[in-house]
mmCIF file of C-alpha atoms in Angstrom:
data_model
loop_
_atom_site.group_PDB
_atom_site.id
_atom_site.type_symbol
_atom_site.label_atom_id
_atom_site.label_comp_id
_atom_site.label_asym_id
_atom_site.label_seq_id
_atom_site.Cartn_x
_atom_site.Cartn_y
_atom_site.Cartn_z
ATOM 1 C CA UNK A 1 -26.976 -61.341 11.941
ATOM 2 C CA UNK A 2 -23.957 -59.514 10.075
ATOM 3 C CA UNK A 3 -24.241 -61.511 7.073
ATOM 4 C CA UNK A 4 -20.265 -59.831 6.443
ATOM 5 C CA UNK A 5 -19.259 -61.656 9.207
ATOM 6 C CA UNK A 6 -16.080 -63.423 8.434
ATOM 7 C CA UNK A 7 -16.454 -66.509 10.602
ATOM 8 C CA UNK A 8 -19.984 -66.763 9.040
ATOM 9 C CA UNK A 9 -18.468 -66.650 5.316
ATOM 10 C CA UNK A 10 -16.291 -69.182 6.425
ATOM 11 C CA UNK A 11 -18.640 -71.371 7.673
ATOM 12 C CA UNK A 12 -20.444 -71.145 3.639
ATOM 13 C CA UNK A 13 -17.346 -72.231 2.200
ATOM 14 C CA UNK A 14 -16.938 -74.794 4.681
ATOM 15 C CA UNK A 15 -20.545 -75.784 3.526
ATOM 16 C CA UNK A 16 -19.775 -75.930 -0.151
ATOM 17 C CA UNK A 17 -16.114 -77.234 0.134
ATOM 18 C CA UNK A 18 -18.068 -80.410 2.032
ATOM 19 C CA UNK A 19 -20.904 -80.731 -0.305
ATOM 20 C CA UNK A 20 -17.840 -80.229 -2.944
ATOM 21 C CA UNK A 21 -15.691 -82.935 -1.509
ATOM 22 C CA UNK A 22 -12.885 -80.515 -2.196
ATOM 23 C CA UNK A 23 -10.499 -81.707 0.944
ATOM 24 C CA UNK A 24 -7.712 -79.589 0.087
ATOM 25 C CA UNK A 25 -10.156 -75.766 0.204
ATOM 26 C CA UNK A 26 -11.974 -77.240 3.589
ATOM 27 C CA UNK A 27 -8.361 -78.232 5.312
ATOM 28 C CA UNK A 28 -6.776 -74.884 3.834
ATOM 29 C CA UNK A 29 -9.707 -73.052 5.687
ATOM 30 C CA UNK A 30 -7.896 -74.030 9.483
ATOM 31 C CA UNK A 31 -5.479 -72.108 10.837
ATOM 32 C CA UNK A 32 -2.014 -74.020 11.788
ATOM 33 C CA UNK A 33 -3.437 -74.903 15.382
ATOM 34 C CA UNK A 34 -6.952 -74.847 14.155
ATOM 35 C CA UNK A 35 -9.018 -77.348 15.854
ATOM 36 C CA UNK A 36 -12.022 -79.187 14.693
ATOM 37 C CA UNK A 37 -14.105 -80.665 17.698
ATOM 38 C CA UNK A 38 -17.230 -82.194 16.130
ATOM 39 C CA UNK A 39 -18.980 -83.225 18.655
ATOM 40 C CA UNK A 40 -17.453 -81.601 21.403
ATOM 41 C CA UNK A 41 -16.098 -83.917 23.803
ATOM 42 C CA UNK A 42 -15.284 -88.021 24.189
ATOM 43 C CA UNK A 43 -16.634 -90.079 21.482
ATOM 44 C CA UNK A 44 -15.894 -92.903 18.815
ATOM 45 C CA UNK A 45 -14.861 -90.077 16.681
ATOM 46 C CA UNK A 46 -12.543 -87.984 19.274
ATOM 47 C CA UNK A 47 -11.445 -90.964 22.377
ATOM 48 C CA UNK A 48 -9.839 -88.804 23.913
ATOM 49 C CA UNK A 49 -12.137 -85.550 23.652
ATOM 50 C CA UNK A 50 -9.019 -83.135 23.032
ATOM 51 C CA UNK A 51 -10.095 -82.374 19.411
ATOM 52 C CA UNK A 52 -8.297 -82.853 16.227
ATOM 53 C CA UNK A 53 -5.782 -79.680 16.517
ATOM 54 C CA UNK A 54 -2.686 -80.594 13.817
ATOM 55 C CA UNK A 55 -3.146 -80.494 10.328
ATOM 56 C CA UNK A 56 -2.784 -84.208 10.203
ATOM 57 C CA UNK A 57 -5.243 -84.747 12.827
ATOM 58 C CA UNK A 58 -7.743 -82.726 11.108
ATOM 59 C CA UNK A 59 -6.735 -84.542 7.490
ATOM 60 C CA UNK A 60 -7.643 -87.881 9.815
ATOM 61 C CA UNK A 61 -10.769 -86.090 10.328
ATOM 62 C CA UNK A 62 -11.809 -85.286 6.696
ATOM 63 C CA UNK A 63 -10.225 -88.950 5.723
ATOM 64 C CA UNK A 64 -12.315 -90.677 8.014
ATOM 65 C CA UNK A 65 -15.706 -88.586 8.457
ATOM 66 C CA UNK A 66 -16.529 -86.108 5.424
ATOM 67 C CA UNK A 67 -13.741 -88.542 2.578
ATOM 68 C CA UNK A 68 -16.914 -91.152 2.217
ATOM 69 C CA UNK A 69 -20.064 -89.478 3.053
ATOM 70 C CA UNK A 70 -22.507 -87.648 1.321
ATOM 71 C CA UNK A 71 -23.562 -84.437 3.527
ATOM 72 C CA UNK A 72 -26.109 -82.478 3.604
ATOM 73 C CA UNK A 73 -25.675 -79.537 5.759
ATOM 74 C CA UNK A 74 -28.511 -77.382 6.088
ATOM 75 C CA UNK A 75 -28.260 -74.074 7.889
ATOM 76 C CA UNK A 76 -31.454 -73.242 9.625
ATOM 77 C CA UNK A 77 -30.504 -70.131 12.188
ATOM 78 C CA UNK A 78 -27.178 -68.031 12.446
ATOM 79 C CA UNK A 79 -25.956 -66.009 14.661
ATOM 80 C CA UNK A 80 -22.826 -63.624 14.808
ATOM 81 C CA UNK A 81 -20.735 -61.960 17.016
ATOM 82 C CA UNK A 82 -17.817 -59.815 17.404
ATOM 83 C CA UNK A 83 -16.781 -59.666 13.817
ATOM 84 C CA UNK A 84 -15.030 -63.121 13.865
ATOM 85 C CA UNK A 85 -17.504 -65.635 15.432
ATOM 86 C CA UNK A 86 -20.684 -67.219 14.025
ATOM 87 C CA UNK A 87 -22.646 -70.084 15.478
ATOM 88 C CA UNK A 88 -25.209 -71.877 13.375
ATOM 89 C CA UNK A 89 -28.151 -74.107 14.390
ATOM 90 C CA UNK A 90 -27.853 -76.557 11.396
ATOM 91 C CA UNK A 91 -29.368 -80.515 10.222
ATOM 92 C CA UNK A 92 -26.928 -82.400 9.039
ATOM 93 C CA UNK A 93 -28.235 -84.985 6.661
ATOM 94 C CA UNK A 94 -25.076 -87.625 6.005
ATOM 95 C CA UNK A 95 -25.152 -90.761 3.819
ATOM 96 C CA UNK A 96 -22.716 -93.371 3.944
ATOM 97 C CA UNK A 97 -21.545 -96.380 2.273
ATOM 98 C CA UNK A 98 -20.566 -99.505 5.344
ATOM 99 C CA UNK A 99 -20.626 -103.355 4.382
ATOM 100 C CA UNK A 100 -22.156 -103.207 1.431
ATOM 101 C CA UNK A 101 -24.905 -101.354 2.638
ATOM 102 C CA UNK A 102 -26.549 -97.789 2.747
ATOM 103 C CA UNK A 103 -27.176 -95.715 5.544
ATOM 104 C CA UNK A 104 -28.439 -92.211 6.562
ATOM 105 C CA UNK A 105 -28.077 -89.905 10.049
ATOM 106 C CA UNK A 106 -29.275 -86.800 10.971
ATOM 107 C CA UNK A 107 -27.806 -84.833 12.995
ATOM 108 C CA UNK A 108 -29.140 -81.488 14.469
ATOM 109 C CA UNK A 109 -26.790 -79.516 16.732
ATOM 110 C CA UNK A 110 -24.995 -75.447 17.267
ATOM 111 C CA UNK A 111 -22.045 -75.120 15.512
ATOM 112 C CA UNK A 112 -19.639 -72.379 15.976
ATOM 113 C CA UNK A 113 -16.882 -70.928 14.327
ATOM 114 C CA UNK A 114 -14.073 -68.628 15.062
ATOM 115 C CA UNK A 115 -11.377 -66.736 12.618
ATOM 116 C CA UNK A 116 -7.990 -65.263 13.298
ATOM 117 C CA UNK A 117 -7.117 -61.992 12.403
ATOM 118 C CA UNK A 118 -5.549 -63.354 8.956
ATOM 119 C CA UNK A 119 -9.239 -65.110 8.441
ATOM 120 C CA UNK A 120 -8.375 -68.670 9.152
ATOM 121 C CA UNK A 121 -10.263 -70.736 11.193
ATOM 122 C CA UNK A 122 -9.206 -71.060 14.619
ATOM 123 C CA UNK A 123 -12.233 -73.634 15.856
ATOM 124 C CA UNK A 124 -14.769 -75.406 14.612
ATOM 125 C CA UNK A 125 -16.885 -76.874 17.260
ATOM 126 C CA UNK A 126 -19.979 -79.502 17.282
ATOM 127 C CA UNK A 127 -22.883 -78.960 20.177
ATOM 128 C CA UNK A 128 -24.559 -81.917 19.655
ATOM 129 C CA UNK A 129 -25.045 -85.396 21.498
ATOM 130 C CA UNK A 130 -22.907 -88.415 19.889
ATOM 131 C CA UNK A 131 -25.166 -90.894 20.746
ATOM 132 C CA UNK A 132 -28.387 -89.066 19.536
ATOM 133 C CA UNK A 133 -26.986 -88.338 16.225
ATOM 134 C CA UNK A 134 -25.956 -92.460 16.440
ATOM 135 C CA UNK A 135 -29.382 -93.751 17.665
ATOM 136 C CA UNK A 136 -30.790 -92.111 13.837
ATOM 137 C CA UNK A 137 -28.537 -93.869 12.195
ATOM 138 C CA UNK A 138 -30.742 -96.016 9.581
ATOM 139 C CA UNK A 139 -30.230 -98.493 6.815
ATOM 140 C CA UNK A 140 -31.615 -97.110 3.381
ATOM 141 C CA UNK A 141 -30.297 -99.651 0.577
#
């Protein structure tokens, strides 16, 4: 693992600008047509699985996933390629605030990046099964 990689140093700042809550250095990571899918595919969070590709889609995103949650993202195996792309097997520990109440989901999954020549991110992209991350989903206060 090329720990000079630059999609894997982008994928640390995209770590510490979420456990930050700094919205404007995690949106200023993504390339104009950047796209976030995360998870990949048709869910509550993406109905029509294209992604979240405009940078007011991918404001949307931060607004109404990363805005409100606490997250814990825990990188447990990288991998890098090709001087631009990184995929990491990571745990996602998130804590939110809904009705009054306190919850926590985990979420274990792949997730890759990929920069542009100017080191922007060109894709960020969730392997992991929407309705297994939702079935952890558990009230804690």
């Amino acid at each position: 693992m090329d720990q000079n990689n630059l999609a894997y140093q982008m994928s640390l700042k995209s770590r510490e600008y979420v456990r930050a809550h700094d919205k404007a250095g995690w949106l200023g990571m993504f390339a104009e047509d950047g796209i976030i899918e995360d998870p990949i595919g048709k869910t509550d969070l993406d109905p029509e699985g294209k992604g979240h590709a405009t940078p007011a889609a991918r404001e949307a995103f931060w607004n109404n996933n990363i805005a409100n949650s606490t997250i814990d993202i825990e990188i447990r195996q990288s991998y890098t390629a090709a001087g631009n792309e990184c995929a990491n097997v990571l745990q996602l520990t998130i804590e939110l605030d809904f009705a009054g109440k306190r919850y926590r989901q985990i979420v274990d999954g792949v997730f890759t990046y990929c920069v542009d020549a100017a080191g922007k991110l060109k894709s960020l992209r969730g392997y992991w099964e929407y309705q297994e991350g939702l079935a952890t989903l558990r009230e804690i206060g």
